[in-house]
Amino acid sequence: MKTTRVCFLWHMHQPYYTDPVAGFASMPWVRLHATKAYYDMAWLMERFPSIKATFNFTPSLLIQLQELSSGTVGDLFLHYAQRPAADLAPSEQAFIVRHFFAANWGTMVRPFPRYHELLVKRGLDVKHQPLDRLAAQFTTQELLDLQIWHNLAWFGFGMTAQYPRLNELRTKGRGFTEDEKQEVLTLQRQAVGEIIPLYRRLSESGQIELTTSPFYHPILPLLIDTESARRSRPDAHLPSRFQAPADAEAQIRKAVALHRDLFGTAPNGLWPSEGSVCPELIPMLHQAGLKWTATDEGVLARSLGGWDRHAALYQPYTVGPSGQDIRIVFRDRELSDAFGFVYSKLAPESAVEDVMQRLRSIAAHQPGEQAMIPIILDGENPWEHYYDGGERFLSGLYAGLAGASPSGNDGISLSTDTISNALEAHANPQRLDHLHSGSWINQDFKIWIGHPEDNRAWDLLKLTRDRLAGVTDQLAPEQARGAWEELYAAEGSDWCWWYGDDFETDYKPEFDRLFRAHLRNVYTRAGLPAPEALNEPLIGARETRPFQLPVTRLAPTL
């Protein structure tokens, strides 16, 4: 009988929006996703106790959940939501009208008549409109309703099932009071505080495995050496060379330590940021006590050269030098991407049927008796595109997998499992002699390096790191720790994700500002003057000569 284990890995990630010097976060996504995806996914696992899965939490997300739960840090959007609508200044009214429709309009605004009515009144495109005049057209009651709907619409199916009051408020729809707004924000804070304990409880029961990522979600191969980008794109136009393997080790080591503190045990696995791997990374993971990592099937294809996809993909491999090796698994890209980009457009029942047919087809075509099917994707963002937050699809899928016969008519045993458990069934995995350097996007690093904006960011990072390294011995331990922490935050991948022409968002300028703020904080913490270049937006930057520190004193003849 063929035994096939379906291994979900749901990756939960947010960049570090907090500015520790200013004491607030400028973006609301940790708080809002807590009431939707983070809570929903755990709530659903509790409803299907026979389903097993792996959940990956980036440390940069976990510490922000802690900050919000403790009240030590709030976010700018929360500040504007808490303000009594009658007391809002014109600039605050303009902010709310501009930003409080930040949600998927098709699935999270239009289904609620009052929220949609306010969007229509504002207009769909306000980029070139005077926001103060636009906001002045909104009554105090409309602004209050908008404050509530911006937060109420983000509650997912788990919280609304747990707290019927949320659906009562949705049914009311309009004419909200300030007391009702406080009810909504109180339930929101409660959801934020429950996330970490909820997942720890599921982990301790053995139903889920919890794994980690590099602390601030950097692209580790580029931290180790930016020249590694040439391995997949020899013609890449790169910035001045950046090499900081010690930072890569620190990002891994700190991640493992935080995971142990919050969840009680060290993680076995690490999902590398954006599935980015290279040969030099593997010994670092082994040294940190990690047992396995994962990436995309395209990396496996490039590593093997020629391959038979069905025969090669659905099994783990051993990778790395002897004595420093670990296991590595590769995601089924087509199936994983369908969760994020295809199934939201189908009827839930049709989507479930498609998944089950694909899984059985994969299992039937496996040459051996043991196979694992890694389905690895973002665990939070896809559900905004599903009209019910993905509840019917995921519930149907989990029910189908839970009810799959241990030995169906086709002689196939299909079940879910954590990745660590599935790896135990493969005692002698094939060794992968060569590991391609690349990410899960096109098997290269183009998203994060090579564009003039990206390269300018790397040059600023290099300049700042060199300055900090030069004065660290002169700083008090706590001062040095704070400065290096800000540098590590600036090494996160999300800033360069938005630089260049690969992706667009209305919040691109804010991601740019946050990157430069983290770098500026390095200088502030270290007591150094910050370069004027950090006051200039990188968006729109053209290719410039790379930064260089002085190498000697000038001795001019006057």
Coordinates of C-alpha atoms in Angstrom, one line a residue, residues 161-347:
A161 CA -18.2 32.4 15.6
Q162 CA -16.6 32.8 19.0
Y163 CA -18.1 36.2 19.6
P164 CA -21.7 36.6 18.2
R165 CA -21.7 40.3 19.2
L166 CA -19.5 40.9 16.1
N167 CA -22.3 39.7 13.8
E168 CA -24.8 41.7 15.7
L169 CA -22.8 44.8 15.0
R170 CA -22.5 43.9 11.4
T171 CA -26.2 43.4 11.1
K172 CA -26.8 46.8 12.7
G173 CA -24.5 48.2 10.1
R174 CA -24.8 52.0 10.8
G175 CA -25.4 54.5 13.4
F176 CA -22.8 53.1 15.7
T177 CA -21.9 54.6 19.1
E178 CA -18.5 55.3 20.6
D179 CA -19.2 52.5 23.2
E180 CA -19.8 50.1 20.4
K181 CA -16.4 51.1 18.8
Q182 CA -14.7 50.3 22.1
E183 CA -16.4 46.9 22.1
V184 CA -14.9 46.2 18.7
L185 CA -11.4 47.4 19.6
T186 CA -11.5 45.4 22.9
L187 CA -12.3 42.2 21.0
Q188 CA -9.5 43.0 18.6
R189 CA -7.0 43.3 21.4
Q190 CA -8.3 40.1 22.9
A191 CA -7.7 38.3 19.6
V192 CA -4.1 39.6 19.4
G193 CA -3.4 38.4 22.9
E194 CA -4.7 34.9 22.2
I195 CA -2.6 34.1 19.1
I196 CA 0.6 32.9 20.6
P197 CA -1.0 30.9 23.4
L198 CA -3.5 29.3 21.0
Y199 CA -0.7 28.1 18.6
R200 CA 1.4 26.9 21.5
R201 CA -1.5 24.8 22.8
L202 CA -2.0 23.2 19.4
S203 CA 1.8 22.5 19.2
E204 CA 1.9 20.9 22.7
S205 CA -1.0 18.7 21.8
G206 CA 1.0 17.4 18.8
Q207 CA -1.5 18.5 16.2
I208 CA 0.7 21.1 14.7
E209 CA 4.4 21.7 14.3
L210 CA 5.7 25.3 14.8
T211 CA 8.8 26.5 12.8
T212 CA 10.6 29.7 12.4
S213 CA 12.3 32.0 9.8
P214 CA 15.3 34.3 10.1
F215 CA 14.4 36.9 12.7
Y216 CA 13.6 40.0 10.6
H217 CA 13.0 37.9 7.4
P218 CA 16.2 38.8 5.4
I219 CA 17.3 37.1 2.2
L220 CA 20.0 35.0 3.8
P221 CA 22.1 34.3 0.7
L222 CA 22.4 38.0 0.0
L223 CA 23.4 38.7 3.6
I224 CA 26.1 36.1 3.3
D225 CA 27.3 37.6 0.0
T226 CA 25.4 39.7 -2.5
E227 CA 27.6 38.3 -5.2
S228 CA 25.6 35.0 -4.8
A229 CA 23.0 36.7 -7.0
R230 CA 25.2 36.2 -10.0
R231 CA 24.9 32.4 -9.7
S232 CA 21.4 32.5 -11.1
R233 CA 21.7 35.8 -13.0
P234 CA 25.4 36.2 -14.2
D235 CA 24.5 39.5 -15.9
A236 CA 22.9 41.1 -12.8
H237 CA 24.0 44.7 -12.1
L238 CA 24.8 44.6 -8.4
P239 CA 25.7 47.2 -5.8
S240 CA 29.1 47.3 -4.1
R241 CA 29.7 43.9 -2.5
F242 CA 28.0 43.3 0.8
Q243 CA 29.2 40.4 2.9
A244 CA 27.9 39.8 6.4
P245 CA 27.7 36.0 7.2
A246 CA 27.8 36.9 10.9
D247 CA 24.5 38.8 10.5
A248 CA 23.0 35.7 8.8
E249 CA 24.1 33.6 11.7
A250 CA 22.7 36.1 14.2
Q251 CA 19.3 36.3 12.4
I252 CA 19.0 32.5 12.6
R253 CA 20.3 32.2 16.2
K254 CA 18.0 34.9 17.5
A255 CA 15.0 33.3 15.8
V256 CA 15.7 30.0 17.4
A257 CA 16.1 31.6 20.8
L258 CA 12.8 33.6 20.6
H259 CA 10.9 30.5 19.4
R260 CA 12.2 28.5 22.4
D261 CA 11.2 31.3 24.8
L262 CA 7.7 31.7 23.4
F263 CA 6.8 28.1 22.5
G264 CA 8.8 26.1 25.1
T265 CA 10.9 24.1 22.6
A266 CA 13.4 24.9 19.9
P267 CA 12.1 24.5 16.3
N268 CA 13.1 21.6 14.1
G269 CA 12.6 23.4 10.9
L270 CA 13.2 26.8 9.3
W271 CA 11.4 28.3 6.3
P272 CA 14.1 30.6 4.8
S273 CA 12.7 34.0 3.8
E274 CA 11.1 33.8 0.4
G275 CA 12.4 30.2 0.1
S276 CA 15.9 31.7 -0.4
V277 CA 18.7 29.1 -0.1
C278 CA 22.4 28.7 -1.1
P279 CA 25.1 26.1 -0.1
E280 CA 26.7 28.4 2.5
L281 CA 23.5 28.6 4.4
I282 CA 23.2 24.9 5.3
P283 CA 26.0 24.6 7.8
M284 CA 24.6 27.7 9.6
L285 CA 21.3 26.0 10.0
H286 CA 22.9 22.8 11.2
Q287 CA 25.0 24.7 13.8
A288 CA 21.8 26.4 15.1
G289 CA 20.3 22.9 15.8
L290 CA 17.8 23.0 13.0
K291 CA 16.9 19.6 11.4
W292 CA 15.3 20.7 8.1
T293 CA 14.5 23.5 5.7
A294 CA 12.4 23.9 2.6
T295 CA 12.1 25.8 -0.6
D296 CA 10.5 25.7 -4.1
E297 CA 10.5 22.9 -6.6
G298 CA 12.2 25.2 -9.1
V299 CA 15.3 25.2 -6.9
L300 CA 15.2 21.4 -7.0
A301 CA 15.0 21.4 -10.7
R302 CA 17.9 23.8 -11.0
S303 CA 19.9 21.7 -8.5
L304 CA 19.4 18.4 -10.3
G305 CA 19.7 19.7 -13.8
G306 CA 17.5 17.3 -15.7
W307 CA 14.7 15.7 -13.7
D308 CA 11.6 13.6 -13.7
R309 CA 9.3 15.8 -11.7
H310 CA 7.0 13.1 -10.3
A311 CA 9.8 10.8 -9.4
A312 CA 12.0 13.6 -7.8
L313 CA 9.7 16.1 -6.2
Y314 CA 7.7 14.2 -3.6
Q315 CA 10.5 13.1 -1.3
P316 CA 12.9 14.8 1.1
Y317 CA 16.7 15.1 0.4
T318 CA 19.8 15.4 2.5
V319 CA 21.8 18.5 1.7
G320 CA 25.1 20.0 3.0
P321 CA 28.6 18.9 3.8
S322 CA 28.9 15.6 5.7
G323 CA 28.5 16.1 9.4
Q324 CA 26.8 19.5 8.8
D325 CA 23.9 18.3 6.6
I326 CA 20.2 18.6 7.2
R327 CA 17.0 17.5 5.4
I328 CA 15.4 19.7 2.7
V329 CA 11.9 19.4 1.1
F330 CA 10.5 21.2 -1.9
R331 CA 7.0 22.6 -2.3
D332 CA 4.7 21.5 -5.1
R333 CA 4.5 24.9 -6.7
E334 CA 1.4 24.4 -8.9
L335 CA -0.7 23.1 -6.1
S336 CA 0.6 25.5 -3.5
D337 CA 0.0 28.5 -5.8
A338 CA -3.5 27.4 -6.6
F339 CA -4.5 28.0 -2.9
G340 CA -3.3 31.6 -3.2
F341 CA -4.3 32.5 -6.8
V342 CA -6.9 30.1 -8.2
Y343 CA -9.2 28.5 -5.7
S344 CA -10.7 31.8 -4.5
K345 CA -12.2 32.2 -7.9
L346 CA -14.0 28.8 -7.8
A347 CA -16.9 27.5 -5.8

